Amino acid sequence: LEVDAGDRMTLSASFSTTQDRYPESLYGMLNYRTSTATTDLSYQWTSNVSLFANYTLEKGRSDMQARQRSGTNDVPNNDWQSNSSDSVHTAGGGFSTSGLNGKLSLDTYYNFSLAKGNIANRALGNPALSGFLVTAIQNYPETNTRFHQVTVDLRYHLRNNVTPRLQYQFERFANTDFQTSVMMPDM
């Protein structure tokens, strides 16, 4: 959806989803769902200055089921389930400007992404019954990723096919993941 709110402002939004279901599966992937929602805003402040902002939310979830097997203990009491979910929030904004009769242009923008992931596990059987094997199943700690990006881009249009460009980018990345947080650099 795109809406021109006057001759200076444009709003847009989109939504998409994927929904895979496997109703015939007893084990393995049972379903997988994703959704993405996006909004964008651009505003022409003056004839040579425009502002823009955006936001995106992405979500995903997958569910699976398995059985822990050992010798003669291949029974439904040793089934377990895992549910994984992820979400990513991304927001950004900036401005574009031009000068010197359209020969010089400057674009600056900032983006920030925050991602979180969870894996929840549970035993489906009864631990009071003999032969129960799913004793070490547990939920995993949440994972987090943060990503910042600042960009400044300066261009000078010499001719139609010649445009020197100078760009500066700063990126900062932080990650909390139970799988890698305990590792030392030499590992």
N, CA, C and O atoms as a DFTB+ gen file, in Angstrom:
748 C
 N C O
     1  1       0.850      -1.168       0.000
     2  2       0.000       0.000       0.000
     3  2       0.895       1.229       0.000
     4  3       1.838       1.323       0.785
     5  1       0.592       2.170      -0.887
     6  2       1.326       3.430      -0.917
     7  2       0.328       4.574      -1.012
     8  3      -0.594       4.543      -1.828
     9  1       0.525       5.591      -0.164
    10  2      -0.376       6.731      -0.128
    11  2       0.447       8.000      -0.289
    12  3       1.402       8.229       0.453
    13  1       0.074       8.818      -1.255
    14  2       0.687      10.136      -1.393
    15  2      -0.171      11.115      -0.602
    16  3      -1.264      11.482      -1.034
    17  1       0.322      11.531       0.548
    18  2      -0.414      12.449       1.426
    19  2      -0.014      13.881       1.064
    20  3       0.766      14.509       1.779
    21  1      -0.535      14.382      -0.018
    22  2      -0.126      15.693      -0.513
    23  2       1.020      15.531      -1.487
    24  3       1.393      14.411      -1.839
    25  1       1.582      16.649      -1.924
    26  2       2.676      16.567      -2.883
    27  2       4.039      16.525      -2.216
    28  3       5.056      16.566      -2.908
    29  1       4.090      16.444      -0.874
    30  2       5.377      16.397      -0.170
    31  2       5.615      15.101       0.604
    32  3       6.763      14.750       0.874
    33  1       4.557      14.395       0.962
    34  2       4.727      13.235       1.829
    35  2       4.188      11.965       1.173
    36  3       3.132      11.968       0.542
    37  1       4.950      10.875       1.342
    38  2       4.537       9.566       0.859
    39  2       4.644       8.573       2.013
    40  3       5.663       8.504       2.701
    41  1       3.586       7.817       2.208
    42  2       3.560       6.756       3.218
    43  2       3.389       5.434       2.495
    44  3       2.624       5.344       1.534
    45  1       4.090       4.413       2.948
    46  2       3.891       3.089       2.356
    47  2       3.963       2.037       3.451
    48  3       4.615       2.222       4.479
    49  1       3.280       0.937       3.202
    50  2       3.255      -0.168       4.158
    51  2       3.127      -1.463       3.375
    52  3       2.520      -1.500       2.305
    53  1       3.700      -2.515       3.917
    54  2       3.569      -3.827       3.283
    55  2       3.546      -4.906       4.351
    56  3       4.042      -4.715       5.461
    57  1       2.964      -6.036       3.997
    58  2       2.902      -7.188       4.897
    59  2       3.016      -8.443       4.050
    60  3       2.396      -8.552       2.992
    61  1       3.809      -9.383       4.522
    62  2       3.919     -10.675       3.838
    63  2       3.996     -11.777       4.888
    64  3       4.436     -11.555       6.016
    65  1       3.566     -12.948       4.498
    66  2       3.607     -14.075       5.423
    67  2       3.839     -15.363       4.649
    68  3       3.439     -15.493       3.492
    69  1       4.487     -16.301       5.301
    70  2       4.662     -17.656       4.797
    71  2       4.162     -18.581       5.893
    72  3       4.522     -18.422       7.059
    73  1       3.332     -19.549       5.516
    74  2       2.810     -20.478       6.513
    75  2       2.875     -21.883       5.935
    76  3       2.004     -22.292       5.166
    77  1       3.907     -22.610       6.309
    78  2       4.073     -23.991       5.878
    79  2       3.613     -24.904       7.004
    80  3       4.087     -24.795       8.135
    81  1       2.690     -25.801       6.688
    82  2       2.188     -26.767       7.676
    83  2       2.404     -28.166       7.127
    84  3       2.250     -28.406       5.930
    85  1       2.757     -29.074       8.002
    86  2       2.998     -30.457       7.622
    87  2       2.117     -31.361       8.483
    88  3       2.626     -32.027       9.385
    89  1       0.797     -31.401       8.226
    90  2      -0.122     -32.131       9.093
    91  2       0.086     -33.646       9.076
    92  3      -0.350     -34.330      10.001
    93  1       0.730     -34.173       8.063
    94  2       0.958     -35.618       7.983
    95  2       2.217     -36.049       8.733
    96  3       2.453     -37.245       8.908
    97  1       3.029     -35.084       9.177
    98  2       4.291     -35.416       9.849
    99  2       4.078     -35.685      11.329
   100  3       3.463     -34.886      12.036
   101  1       4.586     -36.806      11.785
   102  2       4.606     -37.083      13.223
   103  2       5.899     -36.577      13.838
   104  3       5.934     -36.179      15.003
   105  1       6.981     -36.596      13.029
   106  2       8.295     -36.182      13.509
   107  2       8.934     -35.268      12.475
   108  3       8.548     -35.243      11.306
   109  1       9.917     -34.523      12.944
   110  2      10.557     -33.549      12.078
   111  2       9.813     -32.233      12.155
   112  3       9.162     -31.939      13.158
   113  1       9.905     -31.443      11.106
   114  2       9.256     -30.137      11.069
   115  2       7.744     -30.315      11.006
   116  3       7.228     -31.025      10.143
   117  1       7.034     -29.656      11.938
   118  2       5.569     -29.713      11.964
   119  2       4.956     -28.490      11.291
   120  3       3.952     -28.604      10.589
   121  1       5.561     -27.312      11.506
   122  2       5.120     -26.106      10.815
   123  2       6.209     -25.055      10.868
   124  3       7.112     -25.097      11.704
   125  1       6.095     -24.108       9.947
   126  2       7.050     -23.004       9.844
   127  2       6.265     -21.787       9.394
   128  3       5.614     -21.806       8.350
   129  1       6.332     -20.715      10.199
   130  2       5.583     -19.500       9.884
   131  2       6.507     -18.288       9.965
   132  3       7.335     -18.183      10.870
   133  1       6.352     -17.379       9.009
   134  2       7.080     -16.114       9.054
   135  2       6.109     -14.995       8.689
   136  3       5.124     -15.208       7.982
   137  1       6.409     -13.809       9.187
   138  2       5.653     -12.628       8.779
   139  2       6.598     -11.430       8.800
   140  3       7.512     -11.352       9.620
   141  1       6.356     -10.509       7.889
   142  2       7.145      -9.289       7.789
   143  2       6.198      -8.119       7.558
   144  3       5.382      -8.138       6.636
   145  1       6.317      -7.106       8.404
   146  2       5.533      -5.874       8.243
   147  2       6.510      -4.710       8.121
   148  3       7.458      -4.602       8.899
   149  1       6.274      -3.840       7.141
   150  2       7.180      -2.726       6.861
   151  2       6.386      -1.438       6.685
   152  3       5.316      -1.436       6.077
   153  1       6.920      -0.342       7.223
   154  2       6.354       0.984       6.984
   155  2       7.483       1.923       6.575
   156  3       8.599       1.833       7.087
   157  1       7.180       2.817       5.654
   158  2       8.141       3.808       5.178
   159  2       7.451       5.156       5.089
   160  3       6.268       5.243       4.760
   161  1       8.198       6.197       5.384
   162  2       7.700       7.568       5.291
   163  2       8.780       8.403       4.624
   164  3       9.943       8.353       5.023
   165  1       8.399       9.172       3.607
   166  2       9.338      10.129       3.007
   167  2       8.645      11.481       2.928
   168  3       7.449      11.569       2.653
   169  1       9.414      12.524       3.174
   170  2       8.867      13.875       3.209
   171  2       9.823      14.816       2.488
   172  3      11.004      14.886       2.826
   173  1       9.317      15.536       1.500
   174  2      10.106      16.513       0.752
   175  2      10.007      17.837       1.497
   176  3       9.044      18.584       1.324
   177  1      11.013      18.126       2.331
   178  2      10.966      19.302       3.188
   179  2      11.075      20.590       2.371
   180  3      10.257      21.499       2.511
   181  1      12.093      20.651       1.519
   182  2      12.246      21.764       0.578
   183  2      12.549      21.153      -0.782
   184  3      12.580      19.931      -0.925
   185  1      12.771      21.990      -1.766
   186  2      13.029      21.456      -3.111
   187  2      14.310      20.632      -3.180
   188  3      14.450      19.792      -4.069
   189  1      15.245      20.854      -2.263
   190  2      16.504      20.093      -2.316
   191  2      16.801      19.321      -1.032
   192  3      17.923      18.847      -0.853
   193  1      15.821      19.183      -0.131
   194  2      16.023      18.417       1.100
   195  2      14.830      17.482       1.301
   196  3      13.681      17.921       1.343
   197  1      15.121      16.200       1.423
   198  2      14.068      15.227       1.731
   199  2      14.473      14.408       2.953
   200  3      15.651      14.124       3.170
   201  1      13.480      14.040       3.737
   202  2      13.665      13.237       4.949
   203  2      12.990      11.889       4.741
   204  3      12.009      11.790       4.004
   205  1      13.509      10.856       5.387
   206  2      12.863       9.547       5.276
   207  2      13.070       8.764       6.563
   208  3      14.038       8.972       7.293
   209  1      12.126       7.853       6.821
   210  2      12.199       6.972       7.994
   211  2      11.541       5.647       7.616
   212  3      10.665       5.597       6.753
   213  1      11.978       4.579       8.274
   214  2      11.386       3.267       8.006
   215  2      11.419       2.399       9.255
   216  3      12.220       2.616      10.164
   217  1      10.529       1.409       9.280
   218  2      10.490       0.432      10.369
   219  2      10.041      -0.901       9.784
   220  3       9.120      -0.955       8.968
   221  1      10.697      -1.967      10.208
   222  2      10.340      -3.320       9.770
   223  2      10.334      -4.249      10.969
   224  3      11.223      -4.192      11.818
   225  1       9.326      -5.102      11.031
   226  2       9.244      -6.151      12.042
   227  2       9.152      -7.482      11.319
   228  3       8.254      -7.714      10.510
   229  1      10.110      -8.354      11.633
   230  2      10.125      -9.694      11.050
   231  2       9.974     -10.706      12.179
   232  3      10.640     -10.596      13.209
   233  1       9.102     -11.687      11.987
   234  2       8.901     -12.736      12.987
   235  2       8.915     -14.087      12.296
   236  3       8.440     -14.236      11.170
   237  1       9.467     -15.063      12.992
   238  2       9.489     -16.421      12.471
   239  2       9.309     -17.419      13.593
   240  3       9.753     -17.186      14.717
   241  1       8.660     -18.524      13.293
   242  2       8.460     -19.579      14.287
   243  2       8.449     -20.920      13.572
   244  3       7.836     -21.081      12.517
   245  1       9.138     -21.873      14.172
   246  2       9.113     -23.241      13.649
   247  2       8.933     -24.201      14.818
   248  3       9.483     -24.000      15.901
   249  1       8.159     -25.239      14.576
   250  2       7.884     -26.259      15.582
   251  2       8.270     -27.613      15.015
   252  3       7.967     -27.927      13.864
   253  1       8.934     -28.406      15.827
   254  2       9.338     -29.747      15.396
   255  2       9.146     -30.738      16.546
   256  3       9.050     -30.357      17.713
   257  1       9.094     -31.997      16.185
   258  2       8.941     -33.056      17.180
   259  2       9.897     -34.186      16.831
   260  3      10.125     -34.473      15.656
   261  1      10.460     -34.833      17.864
   262  2      11.419     -35.913      17.653
   263  2      11.242     -36.960      18.746
   264  3      10.466     -36.779      19.684
   265  1      11.976     -38.051      18.603
   266  2      11.962     -39.117      19.598
   267  2      13.398     -39.473      19.936
   268  3      14.236     -39.642      19.051
   269  1      13.670     -39.584      21.234
   270  2      14.973     -40.077      21.675
   271  2      14.897     -41.584      21.693
   272  3      14.047     -42.169      22.364
   273  1      15.801     -42.216      20.942
   274  2      15.770     -43.674      20.790
   275  2      17.010     -44.293      21.413
   276  3      18.111     -43.748      21.352
   277  1      16.785     -45.451      22.014
   278  2      17.899     -46.213      22.565
   279  2      17.455     -47.660      22.708
   280  3      16.641     -47.986      23.571
   281  1      17.981     -48.503      21.878
   282  2      17.664     -49.937      21.967
   283  2      16.172     -50.212      21.866
   284  3      15.530     -49.899      20.862
   285  1      15.638     -50.798      22.919
   286  2      14.219     -51.188      22.923
   287  2      13.302     -50.082      23.421
   288  3      12.090     -50.281      23.504
   289  1      13.852     -48.927      23.753
   290  2      13.045     -47.827      24.285
   291  2      12.522     -46.895      23.186
   292  3      12.372     -45.696      23.418
   293  1      12.248     -47.425      22.009
   294  2      11.711     -46.638      20.906
   295  2      10.189     -46.553      21.063
   296  3       9.435     -47.196      20.333
   297  1       9.762     -45.741      22.036
   298  2       8.335     -45.643      22.373
   299  2       7.918     -44.166      22.397
   300  3       8.761     -43.294      22.605
   301  1       6.615     -43.876      22.183
   302  2       6.134     -42.496      22.196
   303  2       6.405     -41.754      23.510
   304  3       6.389     -40.523      23.535
   305  1       6.650     -42.483      24.589
   306  2       6.942     -41.828      25.871
   307  2       8.270     -41.057      25.826
   308  3       8.536     -40.237      26.705
   309  1       9.094     -41.312      24.817
   310  2      10.380     -40.615      24.688
   311  2      10.357     -39.535      23.603
   312  3      11.403     -39.144      23.086
   313  1       9.159     -39.057      23.264
   314  2       9.029     -37.963      22.305
   315  2       9.299     -36.630      22.999
   316  3       9.046     -36.468      24.192
   317  1       9.813     -35.691      22.228
   318  2      10.030     -34.328      22.731
   319  2       9.729     -33.337      21.620
   320  3       9.701     -33.696      20.443
   321  1       9.504     -32.094      22.003
   322  2       9.122     -31.053      21.057
   323  2      10.017     -29.829      21.234
   324  3      10.428     -29.503      22.348
   325  1      10.310     -29.163      20.133
   326  2      11.125     -27.952      20.142
   327  2      10.392     -26.860      19.366
   328  3       9.937     -27.079      18.243
   329  1      10.284     -25.682      19.980
   330  2       9.640     -24.528      19.353
   331  2      10.654     -23.391      19.295
   332  3      11.122     -22.912      20.328
   333  1      10.987     -22.965      18.082
   334  2      11.948     -21.871      17.880
   335  2      11.207     -20.631      17.407
   336  3      10.332     -20.706      16.544
   337  1      11.568     -19.487      17.983
   338  2      10.973     -18.230      17.531
   339  2      12.056     -17.163      17.433
   340  3      12.971     -17.100      18.253
   341  1      11.927     -16.331      16.411
   342  2      12.865     -15.236      16.173
   343  2      12.073     -13.977      15.846
   344  3      11.016     -14.037      15.218
   345  1      12.602     -12.836      16.283
   346  2      12.010     -11.556      15.888
   347  2      13.142     -10.566      15.623
   348  3      14.167     -10.567      16.305
   349  1      12.928      -9.730      14.620
   350  2      13.917      -8.713      14.253
   351  2      13.184      -7.384      14.072
   352  3      12.273      -7.271      13.251
   353  1      13.591      -6.388      14.844
   354  2      13.074      -5.026      14.713
   355  2      14.168      -4.199      14.038
   356  3      15.310      -4.191      14.497
   357  1      13.824      -3.506      12.951
   358  2      14.780      -2.653      12.250
   359  2      14.144      -1.283      12.040
   360  3      13.041      -1.176      11.504
   361  1      14.844      -0.246      12.464
   362  2      14.354       1.124      12.298
   363  2      15.486       1.973      11.728
   364  3      16.663       1.734      11.999
   365  1      15.107       2.955      10.943
   366  2      16.125       3.816      10.358
   367  2      15.537       5.129       9.890
   368  3      14.321       5.312       9.825
   369  1      16.438       6.033       9.568
   370  2      16.010       7.325       9.072
   371  2      17.200       8.113       8.578
   372  3      18.353       7.765       8.833
   373  1      16.897       9.182       7.866
   374  2      17.972      10.029       7.368
   375  2      17.440      11.144       6.501
   376  3      16.244      11.431       6.474
   377  1      18.373      11.768       5.789
   378  2      17.981      12.843       4.884
   379  2      18.890      12.856       3.666
   380  3      20.020      12.369       3.692
   381  1      18.352      13.432       2.601
   382  2      19.103      13.633       1.356
   383  2      18.997      15.100       0.995
   384  3      17.944      15.717       1.153
   385  1      20.097      15.651       0.509
   386  2      20.089      17.061       0.096
   387  2      20.983      17.215      -1.126
   388  3      21.883      16.411      -1.371
   389  1      20.712      18.260      -1.878
   390  2      21.542      18.544      -3.046
   391  2      21.766      20.041      -3.137
   392  3      20.991      20.836      -2.605
   393  1      22.837      20.410      -3.818
   394  2      23.191      21.814      -3.976
   395  2      24.021      22.018      -5.228
   396  3      24.235      21.085      -6.002
   397  1      24.481      23.233      -5.421
   398  2      25.290      23.606      -6.580
   399  2      24.605      23.195      -7.881
   400  3      25.198      22.527      -8.728
   401  1      23.344      23.606      -8.021
   402  2      22.553      23.296      -9.214
   403  2      22.428      21.792      -9.468
   404  3      22.448      21.341     -10.613
   405  1      22.299      21.025      -8.383
   406  2      22.106      19.581      -8.509
   407  2      23.372      18.788      -8.733
   408  3      23.301      17.573      -8.921
   409  1      24.539      19.434      -8.721
   410  2      25.793      18.713      -8.944
   411  2      26.306      18.014      -7.689
   412  3      26.945      16.967      -7.790
   413  1      26.042      18.566      -6.523
   414  2      26.525      18.020      -5.260
   415  2      25.349      17.424      -4.497
   416  3      24.307      18.064      -4.353
   417  1      25.516      16.206      -4.011
   418  2      24.448      15.601      -3.214
   419  2      25.048      14.951      -1.964
   420  3      26.167      14.439      -1.981
   421  1      24.273      14.988      -0.893
   422  2      24.680      14.426       0.389
   423  2      23.530      13.585       0.924
   424  3      22.400      14.059       1.038
   425  1      23.828      12.338       1.249
   426  2      22.852      11.432       1.862
   427  2      23.417      10.966       3.196
   428  3      24.567      10.534       3.268
   429  1      22.625      11.049       4.236
   430  2      23.025      10.520       5.542
   431  2      21.873       9.685       6.080
   432  3      20.705      10.044       5.928
   433  1      22.211       8.582       6.703
   434  2      21.167       7.759       7.298
   435  2      21.734       6.894       8.415
   436  3      22.935       6.642       8.507
   437  1      20.802       6.452       9.262
   438  2      21.119       5.614      10.417
   439  2      20.137       4.448      10.434
   440  3      18.938       4.638      10.225
   441  1      20.638       3.254      10.680
   442  2      19.802       2.061      10.823
   443  2      20.174       1.347      12.112
   444  3      21.337       1.317      12.514
   445  1      19.166       0.774      12.747
   446  2      19.378      -0.020      13.958
   447  2      18.522      -1.276      13.858
   448  3      17.330      -1.207      13.558
   449  1      19.144      -2.422      14.114
   450  2      18.426      -3.697      14.120
   451  2      18.638      -4.383      15.454
   452  3      19.744      -4.393      15.995
   453  1      17.568      -4.955      15.975
   454  2      17.606      -5.733      17.210
   455  2      16.922      -7.062      16.932
   456  3      15.741      -7.098      16.590
   457  1      17.660      -8.146      17.077
   458  2      17.117      -9.478      16.827
   459  2      17.165     -10.295      18.116
   460  3      18.128     -10.221      18.879
   461  1      16.107     -11.074      18.344
   462  2      16.047     -11.970      19.495
   463  2      15.597     -13.335      19.029
   464  3      14.744     -13.460      18.151
   465  1      16.183     -14.359      19.628
   466  2      15.812     -15.728      19.294
   467  2      15.608     -16.557      20.545
   468  3      16.328     -16.405      21.532
   469  1      14.627     -17.430      20.494
   470  2      14.326     -18.325      21.617
   471  2      14.093     -19.737      21.101
   472  3      13.520     -19.937      20.031
   473  1      14.549     -20.713      21.883
   474  2      14.277     -22.117      21.593
   475  2      13.751     -22.742      22.871
   476  3      14.468     -22.852      23.866
   477  1      12.485     -23.151      22.833
   478  2      11.852     -23.797      23.984
   479  2      11.683     -25.282      23.672
   480  3      11.177     -25.644      22.610
   481  1      12.101     -26.122      24.585
   482  2      12.021     -27.567      24.420
   483  2      11.218     -28.167      25.561
   484  3      11.240     -27.652      26.679
   485  1      10.502     -29.267      25.278
   486  2       9.788     -29.941      26.349
   487  2       9.620     -31.412      26.021
   488  3       9.447     -31.810      24.869
   489  1       9.676     -32.192      27.070
   490  2       9.433     -33.628      26.949
   491  2       7.926     -33.845      26.878
   492  3       7.168     -33.221      27.620
   493  1       7.496     -34.727      25.987
   494  2       6.070     -34.995      25.839
   495  2       5.625     -36.225      26.622
   496  3       4.430     -36.426      26.837
   497  1       6.583     -37.050      27.052
   498  2       6.243     -38.284      27.758
   499  2       6.123     -38.098      29.258
   500  3       6.268     -36.993      29.782
   501  1       5.863     -39.182      29.924
   502  2       5.684     -39.209      31.373
   503  2       6.951     -39.748      32.025
   504  3       7.287     -40.914      31.819
   505  1       7.669     -38.936      32.808
   506  2       8.910     -39.416      33.431
   507  2       8.680     -40.495      34.489
   508  3       9.631     -41.162      34.896
   509  1       7.453     -40.678      34.939
   510  2       7.173     -41.705      35.946
   511  2       7.154     -43.103      35.342
   512  3       7.263     -44.084      36.078
   513  1       7.020     -43.222      34.034
   514  2       7.003     -44.536      33.382
   515  2       8.427     -45.038      33.175
   516  3       9.342     -44.249      32.941
   517  1       8.608     -46.345      33.261
   518  2       9.952     -46.917      33.082
   519  2      10.406     -46.741      31.639
   520  3       9.596     -46.742      30.712
   521  1      11.709     -46.590      31.469
   522  2      12.290     -46.418      30.145
   523  2      12.259     -44.993      29.623
   524  3      12.602     -44.758      28.464
   525  1      11.855     -44.036      30.450
   526  2      11.819     -42.641      30.027
   527  2      13.248     -42.141      29.859
   528  3      14.038     -42.199      30.802
   529  1      13.593     -41.645      28.657
   530  2      14.972     -41.244      28.352
   531  2      15.179     -39.737      28.262
   532  3      16.318     -39.282      28.357
   533  1      14.127     -38.946      28.082
   534  2      14.270     -37.521      27.785
   535  2      14.440     -36.753      29.103
   536  3      13.540     -36.032      29.533
   537  1      15.608     -36.920      29.734
   538  2      15.822     -36.311      31.052
   539  2      16.648     -35.034      31.009
   540  3      16.616     -34.256      31.962
   541  1      17.378     -34.802      29.941
   542  2      18.269     -33.642      29.892
   543  2      17.712     -32.507      29.044
   544  3      18.413     -31.531      28.777
   545  1      16.460     -32.625      28.618
   546  2      15.909     -31.582      27.740
   547  2      15.668     -30.304      28.537
   548  3      15.188     -30.343      29.670
   549  1      16.009     -29.173      27.928
   550  2      15.851     -27.879      28.597
   551  2      15.684     -26.780      27.551
   552  3      15.967     -26.986      26.371
   553  1      15.226     -25.618      27.992
   554  2      15.137     -24.455      27.112
   555  2      16.526     -23.848      26.969
   556  3      17.325     -23.881      27.905
   557  1      16.804     -23.302      25.806
   558  2      18.082     -22.638      25.591
   559  2      17.963     -21.169      25.978
   560  3      16.876     -20.597      25.901
   561  1      19.074     -20.548      26.396
   562  2      19.028     -19.106      26.713
   563  2      18.699     -18.280      25.462
   564  3      18.991     -18.686      24.337
   565  1      18.095     -17.133      25.685
   566  2      17.742     -16.229      24.579
   567  2      19.008     -15.707      23.900
   568  3      20.008     -15.434      24.564
   569  1      18.958     -15.569      22.580
   570  2      20.057     -14.960      21.827
   571  2      19.641     -13.545      21.432
   572  3      18.464     -13.284      21.180
   573  1      20.611     -12.637      21.379
   574  2      20.362     -11.235      21.021
   575  2      21.430     -10.758      20.058
   576  3      22.605     -11.094      20.203
   577  1      21.021      -9.984      19.087
   578  2      21.959      -9.345      18.166
   579  2      21.522      -7.896      17.983
   580  3      20.345      -7.619      17.751
   581  1      22.484      -6.971      18.090
   582  2      22.232      -5.550      17.853
   583  2      23.199      -5.078      16.769
   584  3      24.385      -5.408      16.775
   585  1      22.653      -4.299      15.843
   586  2      23.476      -3.814      14.741
   587  2      23.128      -2.351      14.477
   588  3      21.981      -2.020      14.180
   589  1      24.129      -1.484      14.590
   590  2      23.983      -0.050      14.309
   591  2      24.776       0.265      13.036
   592  3      25.862      -0.273      12.820
   593  1      24.218       1.139      12.206
   594  2      24.938       1.554      11.002
   595  2      24.654       3.030      10.728
   596  3      23.501       3.452      10.647
   597  1      25.725       3.798      10.589
   598  2      25.631       5.208      10.217
   599  2      26.379       5.366       8.894
   600  3      27.506       4.894       8.751
   601  1      25.743       6.033       7.930
   602  2      26.360       6.223       6.622
   603  2      26.237       7.691       6.205
   604  3      25.178       8.305       6.330
   605  1      27.339       8.229       5.712
   606  2      27.366       9.575       5.115
   607  2      27.945       9.396       3.717
   608  3      29.040       8.858       3.552
   609  1      27.204       9.849       2.719
   610  2      27.582       9.629       1.329
   611  2      27.554      10.974       0.593
   612  3      26.509      11.620       0.521
   613  1      28.701      11.393       0.046
   614  2      28.833      12.675      -0.663
   615  2      29.213      12.378      -2.115
   616  3      30.161      11.638      -2.377
   617  1      28.462      12.967      -3.062
   618  2      28.714      12.755      -4.493
   619  2      28.741      14.089      -5.226
   620  3      27.990      15.013      -4.911
   621  1      29.619      14.160      -6.204
   622  2      29.701      15.355      -7.054
   623  2      29.560      14.913      -8.511
   624  3      30.386      14.148      -9.009
   625  1      28.523      15.390      -9.191
   626  2      28.240      14.989     -10.569
   627  2      29.020      15.893     -11.531
   628  3      28.615      17.024     -11.801
   629  1      30.141      15.379     -12.042
   630  2      30.949      16.130     -13.000
   631  2      30.270      16.175     -14.366
   632  3      30.125      17.241     -14.965
   633  1      29.857      15.005     -14.850
   634  2      29.169      14.851     -16.129
   635  2      28.126      13.753     -15.962
   636  3      27.989      13.178     -14.882
   637  1      27.402      13.468     -17.017
   638  2      26.360      12.438     -16.943
   639  2      26.910      11.079     -16.523
   640  3      26.231      10.330     -15.820
   641  1      28.115      10.756     -16.940
   642  2      28.655       9.438     -16.652
   643  2      29.865       9.459     -15.703
   644  3      30.541       8.439     -15.565
   645  1      30.150      10.582     -15.052
   646  2      31.279      10.678     -14.118
   647  2      30.798      11.325     -12.816
   648  3      30.397      12.489     -12.790
   649  1      30.852      10.529     -11.726
   650  2      30.428      11.024     -10.416
   651  2      31.385      10.494      -9.351
   652  3      31.240       9.352      -8.915
   653  1      32.357      11.296      -8.923
   654  2      33.199      10.875      -7.799
   655  2      32.339      10.794      -6.523
   656  3      31.388      11.554      -6.338
   657  1      32.699       9.874      -5.684
   658  2      31.897       9.618      -4.483
   659  2      32.811       9.400      -3.290
   660  3      33.830       8.717      -3.391
   661  1      32.437       9.988      -2.156
   662  2      33.138       9.789      -0.894
   663  2      32.105       9.299       0.114
   664  3      31.080       9.945       0.333
   665  1      32.386       8.148       0.725
   666  2      31.420       7.578       1.664
   667  2      32.114       7.155       2.948
   668  3      33.210       6.595       2.934
   669  1      31.440       7.440       4.059
   670  2      31.907       6.991       5.371
   671  2      30.814       6.125       5.977
   672  3      29.643       6.504       5.985
   673  1      31.203       4.953       6.488
   674  2      30.262       4.072       7.172
   675  2      30.834       3.663       8.507
   676  3      32.007       3.305       8.621
   677  1      29.985       3.723       9.518
   678  2      30.346       3.224      10.842
   679  2      29.342       2.140      11.193
   680  3      28.131       2.353      11.121
   681  1      29.855       0.970      11.576
   682  2      28.990      -0.139      11.958
   683  2      29.421      -0.670      13.320
   684  3      30.609      -0.810      13.610
   685  1      28.433      -0.956      14.133
   686  2      28.703      -1.553      15.443
   687  2      27.801      -2.762      15.601
   688  3      26.590      -2.685      15.390
   689  1      28.406      -3.875      15.976
   690  2      27.704      -5.146      16.067
   691  2      27.923      -5.726      17.458
   692  3      29.054      -5.768      17.943
   693  1      26.861      -6.168      18.094
   694  2      26.964      -6.841      19.384
   695  2      26.107      -8.096      19.325
   696  3      25.004      -8.083      18.780
   697  1      26.624      -9.178      19.891
   698  2      25.938     -10.453      19.808
   699  2      26.025     -11.172      21.150
   700  3      27.108     -11.272      21.727
   701  1      24.910     -11.670      21.648
   702  2      24.878     -12.513      22.837
   703  2      24.294     -13.848      22.406
   704  3      23.110     -13.946      22.086
   705  1      25.137     -14.874      22.402
   706  2      24.718     -16.194      21.946
   707  2      25.358     -17.234      22.854
   708  3      26.581     -17.287      22.986
   709  1      24.530     -18.053      23.474
   710  2      25.026     -19.057      24.416
   711  2      25.998     -20.031      23.759
   712  3      26.810     -20.642      24.453
   713  1      25.934     -20.191      22.429
   714  2      26.820     -21.121      21.746
   715  2      28.230     -20.568      21.583
   716  3      29.194     -21.334      21.561
   717  1      28.365     -19.249      21.468
   718  2      29.668     -18.665      21.194
   719  2      30.188     -17.769      22.310
   720  3      31.374     -17.438      22.307
   721  1      29.358     -17.364      23.260
   722  2      29.791     -16.439      24.315
   723  2      30.900     -17.009      25.192
   724  3      31.721     -16.257      25.718
   725  1      30.930     -18.306      25.351
   726  2      31.949     -18.921      26.219
   727  2      33.274     -19.145      25.499
   728  3      34.251     -19.548      26.130
   729  1      33.329     -18.897      24.207
   730  2      34.536     -19.163      23.440
   731  2      35.569     -18.069      23.609
   732  3      35.231     -16.889      23.696
   733  1      36.797     -18.456      23.653
   734  2      37.912     -17.525      23.692
   735  2      38.349     -17.279      22.227
   736  3      38.048     -18.094      21.355
   737  1      39.053     -16.165      21.955
   738  2      39.434     -15.851      20.574
   739  2      40.227     -16.960      19.884
   740  3      40.104     -17.124      18.670
   741  1      41.022     -17.714      20.607
   742  2      41.823     -18.766      19.957
   743  2      41.018     -20.028      19.673
   744  3      41.545     -20.956      19.060
   745  1      39.759     -20.092      20.099
   746  2      38.944     -21.279      19.850
   747  2      38.299     -21.194      18.485
   748  3      37.570     -22.103      18.089
